[in-house]
PDB file of C-alpha atoms in Angstrom:
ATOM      1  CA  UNK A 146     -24.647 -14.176-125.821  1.00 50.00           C
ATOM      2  CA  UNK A 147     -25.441 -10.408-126.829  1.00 63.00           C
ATOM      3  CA  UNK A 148     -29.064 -11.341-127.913  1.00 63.00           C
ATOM      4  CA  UNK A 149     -29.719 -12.645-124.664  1.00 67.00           C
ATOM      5  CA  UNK A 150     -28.238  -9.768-122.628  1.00 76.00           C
ATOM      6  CA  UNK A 151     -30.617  -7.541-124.874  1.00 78.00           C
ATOM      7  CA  UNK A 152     -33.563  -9.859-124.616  1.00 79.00           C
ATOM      8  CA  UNK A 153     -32.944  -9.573-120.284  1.00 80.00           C
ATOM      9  CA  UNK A 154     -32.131  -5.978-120.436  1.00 81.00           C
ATOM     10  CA  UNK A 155     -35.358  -5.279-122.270  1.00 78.00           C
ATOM     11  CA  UNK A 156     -37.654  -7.577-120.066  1.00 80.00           C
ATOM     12  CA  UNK A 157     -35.676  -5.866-116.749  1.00 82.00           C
ATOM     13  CA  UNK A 158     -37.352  -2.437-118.141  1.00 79.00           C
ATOM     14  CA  UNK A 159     -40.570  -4.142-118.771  1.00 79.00           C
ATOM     15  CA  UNK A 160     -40.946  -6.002-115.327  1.00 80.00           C
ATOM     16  CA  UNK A 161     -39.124  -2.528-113.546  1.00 81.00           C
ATOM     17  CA  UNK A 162     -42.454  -0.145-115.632  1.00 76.00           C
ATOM     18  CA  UNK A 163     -39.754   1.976-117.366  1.00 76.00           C
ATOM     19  CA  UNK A 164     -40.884   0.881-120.602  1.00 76.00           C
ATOM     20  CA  UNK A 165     -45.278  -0.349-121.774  1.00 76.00           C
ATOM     21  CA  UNK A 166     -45.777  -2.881-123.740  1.00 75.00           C
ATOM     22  CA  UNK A 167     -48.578  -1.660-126.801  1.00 79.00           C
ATOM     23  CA  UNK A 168     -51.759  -3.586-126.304  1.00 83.00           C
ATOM     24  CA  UNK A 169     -52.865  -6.196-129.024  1.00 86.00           C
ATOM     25  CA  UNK A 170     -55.678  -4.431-130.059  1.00 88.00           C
ATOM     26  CA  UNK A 171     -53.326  -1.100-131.340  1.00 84.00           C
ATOM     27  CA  UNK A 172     -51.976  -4.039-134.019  1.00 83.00           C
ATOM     28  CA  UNK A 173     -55.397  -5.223-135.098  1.00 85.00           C
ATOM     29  CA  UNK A 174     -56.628  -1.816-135.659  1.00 86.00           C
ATOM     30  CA  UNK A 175     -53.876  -0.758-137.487  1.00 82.00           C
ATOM     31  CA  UNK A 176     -54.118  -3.723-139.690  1.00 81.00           C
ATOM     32  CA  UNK A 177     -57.774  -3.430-140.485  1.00 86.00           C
ATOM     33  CA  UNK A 178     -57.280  -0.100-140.863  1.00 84.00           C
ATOM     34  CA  UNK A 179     -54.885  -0.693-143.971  1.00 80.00           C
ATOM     35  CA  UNK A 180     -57.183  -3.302-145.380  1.00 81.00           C
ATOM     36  CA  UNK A 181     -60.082  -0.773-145.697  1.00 86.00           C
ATOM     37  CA  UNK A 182     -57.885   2.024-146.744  1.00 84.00           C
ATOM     38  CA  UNK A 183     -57.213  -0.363-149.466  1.00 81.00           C
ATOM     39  CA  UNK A 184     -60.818  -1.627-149.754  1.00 84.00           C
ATOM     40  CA  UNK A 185     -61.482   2.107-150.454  1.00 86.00           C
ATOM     41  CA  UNK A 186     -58.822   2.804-152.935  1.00 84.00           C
ATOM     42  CA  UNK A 187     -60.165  -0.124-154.864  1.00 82.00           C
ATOM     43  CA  UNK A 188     -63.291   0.979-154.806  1.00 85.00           C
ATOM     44  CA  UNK A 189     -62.358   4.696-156.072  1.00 86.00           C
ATOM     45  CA  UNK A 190     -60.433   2.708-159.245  1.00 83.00           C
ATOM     46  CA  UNK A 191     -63.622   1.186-159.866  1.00 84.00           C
ATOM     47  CA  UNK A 192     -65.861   4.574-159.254  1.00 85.00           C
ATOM     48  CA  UNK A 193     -63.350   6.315-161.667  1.00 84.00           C
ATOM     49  CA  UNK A 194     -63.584   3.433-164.769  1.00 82.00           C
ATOM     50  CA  UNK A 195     -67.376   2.853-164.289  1.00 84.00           C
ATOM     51  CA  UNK A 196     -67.181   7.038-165.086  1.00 83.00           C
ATOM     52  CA  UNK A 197     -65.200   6.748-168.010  1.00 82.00           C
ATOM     53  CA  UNK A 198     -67.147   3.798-169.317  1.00 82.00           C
ATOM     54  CA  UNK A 199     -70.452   5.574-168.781  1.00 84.00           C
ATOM     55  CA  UNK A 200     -68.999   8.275-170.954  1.00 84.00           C
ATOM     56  CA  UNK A 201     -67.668   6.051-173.703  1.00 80.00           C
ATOM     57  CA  UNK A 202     -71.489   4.959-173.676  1.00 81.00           C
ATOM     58  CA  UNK A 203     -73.315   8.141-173.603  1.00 83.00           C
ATOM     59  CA  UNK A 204     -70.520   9.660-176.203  1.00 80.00           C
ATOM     60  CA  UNK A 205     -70.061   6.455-178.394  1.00 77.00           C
ATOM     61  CA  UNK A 206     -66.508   7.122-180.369  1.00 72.00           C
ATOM     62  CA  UNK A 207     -68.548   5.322-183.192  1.00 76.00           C
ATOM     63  CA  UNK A 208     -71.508   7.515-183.360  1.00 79.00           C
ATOM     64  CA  UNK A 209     -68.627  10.596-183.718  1.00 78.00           C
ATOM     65  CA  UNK A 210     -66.680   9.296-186.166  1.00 78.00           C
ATOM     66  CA  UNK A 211     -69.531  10.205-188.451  1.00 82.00           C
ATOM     67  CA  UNK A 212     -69.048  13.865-187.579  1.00 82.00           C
ATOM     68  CA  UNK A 213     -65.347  13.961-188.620  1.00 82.00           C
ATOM     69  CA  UNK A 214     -63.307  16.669-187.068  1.00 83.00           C
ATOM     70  CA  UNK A 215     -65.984  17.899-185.331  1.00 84.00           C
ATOM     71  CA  UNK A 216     -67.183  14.647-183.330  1.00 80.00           C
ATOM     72  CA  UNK A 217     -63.315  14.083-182.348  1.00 80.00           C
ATOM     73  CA  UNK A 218     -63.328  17.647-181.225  1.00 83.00           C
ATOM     74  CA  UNK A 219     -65.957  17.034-178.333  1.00 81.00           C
ATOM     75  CA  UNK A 220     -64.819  13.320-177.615  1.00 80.00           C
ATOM     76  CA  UNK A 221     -61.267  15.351-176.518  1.00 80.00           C
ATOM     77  CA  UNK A 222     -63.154  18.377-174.470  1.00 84.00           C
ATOM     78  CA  UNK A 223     -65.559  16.163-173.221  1.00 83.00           C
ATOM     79  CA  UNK A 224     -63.178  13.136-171.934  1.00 82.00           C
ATOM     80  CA  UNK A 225     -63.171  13.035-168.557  1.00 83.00           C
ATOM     81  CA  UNK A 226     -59.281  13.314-167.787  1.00 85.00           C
ATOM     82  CA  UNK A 227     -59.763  14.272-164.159  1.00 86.00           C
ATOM     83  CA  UNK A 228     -61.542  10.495-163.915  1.00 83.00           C
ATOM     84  CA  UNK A 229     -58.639   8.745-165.808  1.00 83.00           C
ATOM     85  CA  UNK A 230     -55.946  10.712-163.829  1.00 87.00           C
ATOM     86  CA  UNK A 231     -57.760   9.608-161.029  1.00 84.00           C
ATOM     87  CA  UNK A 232     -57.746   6.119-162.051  1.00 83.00           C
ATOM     88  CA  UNK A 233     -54.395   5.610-162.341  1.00 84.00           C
ATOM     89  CA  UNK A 234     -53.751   7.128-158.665  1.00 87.00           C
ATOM     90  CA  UNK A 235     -55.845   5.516-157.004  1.00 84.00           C
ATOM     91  CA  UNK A 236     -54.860   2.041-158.697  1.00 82.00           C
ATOM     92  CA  UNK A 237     -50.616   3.037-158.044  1.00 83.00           C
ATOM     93  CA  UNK A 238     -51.828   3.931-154.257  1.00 82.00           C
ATOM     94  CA  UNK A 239     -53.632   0.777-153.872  1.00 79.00           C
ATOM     95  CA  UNK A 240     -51.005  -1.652-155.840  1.00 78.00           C
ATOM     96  CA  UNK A 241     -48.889  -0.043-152.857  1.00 78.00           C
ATOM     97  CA  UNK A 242     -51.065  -0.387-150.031  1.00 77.00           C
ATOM     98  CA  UNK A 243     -51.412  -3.795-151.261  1.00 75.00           C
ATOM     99  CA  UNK A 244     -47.659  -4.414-151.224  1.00 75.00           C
ATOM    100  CA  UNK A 245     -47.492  -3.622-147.345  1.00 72.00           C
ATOM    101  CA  UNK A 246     -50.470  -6.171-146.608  1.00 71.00           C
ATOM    102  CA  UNK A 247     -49.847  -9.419-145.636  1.00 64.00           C
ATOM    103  CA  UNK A 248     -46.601 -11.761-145.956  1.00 61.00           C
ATOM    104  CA  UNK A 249     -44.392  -8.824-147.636  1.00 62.00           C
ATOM    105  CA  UNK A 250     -41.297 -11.201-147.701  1.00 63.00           C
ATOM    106  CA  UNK A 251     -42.987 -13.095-150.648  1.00 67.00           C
ATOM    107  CA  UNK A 252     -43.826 -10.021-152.757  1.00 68.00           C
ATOM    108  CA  UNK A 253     -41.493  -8.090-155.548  1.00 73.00           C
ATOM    109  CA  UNK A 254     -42.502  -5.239-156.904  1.00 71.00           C
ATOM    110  CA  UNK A 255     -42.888  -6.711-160.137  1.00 77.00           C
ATOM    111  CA  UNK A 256     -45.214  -9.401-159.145  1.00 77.00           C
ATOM    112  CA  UNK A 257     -47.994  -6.563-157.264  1.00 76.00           C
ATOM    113  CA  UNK A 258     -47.461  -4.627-160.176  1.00 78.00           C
ATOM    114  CA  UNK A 259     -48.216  -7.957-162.199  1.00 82.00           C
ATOM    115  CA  UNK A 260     -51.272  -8.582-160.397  1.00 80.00           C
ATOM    116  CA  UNK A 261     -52.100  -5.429-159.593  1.00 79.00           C
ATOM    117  CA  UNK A 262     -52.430  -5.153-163.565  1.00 82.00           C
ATOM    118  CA  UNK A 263     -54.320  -8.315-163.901  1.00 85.00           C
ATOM    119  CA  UNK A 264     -56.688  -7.122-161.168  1.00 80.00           C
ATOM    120  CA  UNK A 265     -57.168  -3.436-162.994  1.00 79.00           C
ATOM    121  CA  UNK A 266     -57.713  -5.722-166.609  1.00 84.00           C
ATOM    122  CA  UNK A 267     -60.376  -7.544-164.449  1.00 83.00           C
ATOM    123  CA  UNK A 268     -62.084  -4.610-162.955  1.00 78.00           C
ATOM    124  CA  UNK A 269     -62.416  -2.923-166.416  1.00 78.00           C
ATOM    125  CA  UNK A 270     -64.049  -6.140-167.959  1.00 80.00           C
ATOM    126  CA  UNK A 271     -66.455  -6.581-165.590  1.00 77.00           C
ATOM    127  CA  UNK A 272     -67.849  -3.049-165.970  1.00 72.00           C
ATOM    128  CA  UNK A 273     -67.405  -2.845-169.615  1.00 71.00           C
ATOM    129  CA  UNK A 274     -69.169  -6.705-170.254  1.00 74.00           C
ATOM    130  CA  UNK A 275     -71.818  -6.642-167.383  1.00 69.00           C
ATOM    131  CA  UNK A 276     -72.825  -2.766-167.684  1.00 56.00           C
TER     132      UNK A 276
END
């Protein structure tokens, strides 16, 4: 009974212009506009490993182990933290993002993180194995 007084109440202030009904098109923007803020986040995780692994290849921990104390000392000042740190943001922000996307009713945190993780292990093999 009290859903239906609501439900005429509500379409009485539609029909009477007291309150607008939001257009479609405000939903489908919104919607694409969280898939490409997402699309972007991915694509910063990847920007940020592909740095990393272009370091590990120009600074080869292999080659500095032959240095001793001294090639260890510029693999640590010349790591690129701010990339890593980077990395990990971006991949938390877009495990989120990712969580809001789509049928949300069907997603614990602990299976985006899951996947999320298997995506990130993914990512990091492709660049590593195809250059």
């Amino acid at each position: 009974m009290k859903k239906k007084k609501i439900e005429g109440q509500i379409l009485k202030k539609i029909k009477s212009g007291e309150i607008q009904m939001k257009p479609r098109w405000k939903f489908v923007v919104k919607m694409w506009e969280e898939r490409a803020l997402w699309l972007v986040l991915i694509l910063a995780v990847v920007l940020s490993i592909s740095g990393i692994a272009y370091f590990a290849d120009k600074y080869s921990p292999r080659e500095l182990v032959e240095y001793g104390s001294i090639g260890f000392q510029v693999f640590y000042e010349d790591f690129p933290y701010y990339w890593l740190f980077g990395a990990i943001i971006f991949w938390i922000m877009s495990v989120k993002m990712w969580s809001r996307l789509g049928n949300n009713y069907r997603k614990t945190t602990t299976k985006v993180f899951l996947f999320g993780g298997l995506l990130l292990v993914v990512i990091i093999a492709l660049i590593l194995f195809l250059g």
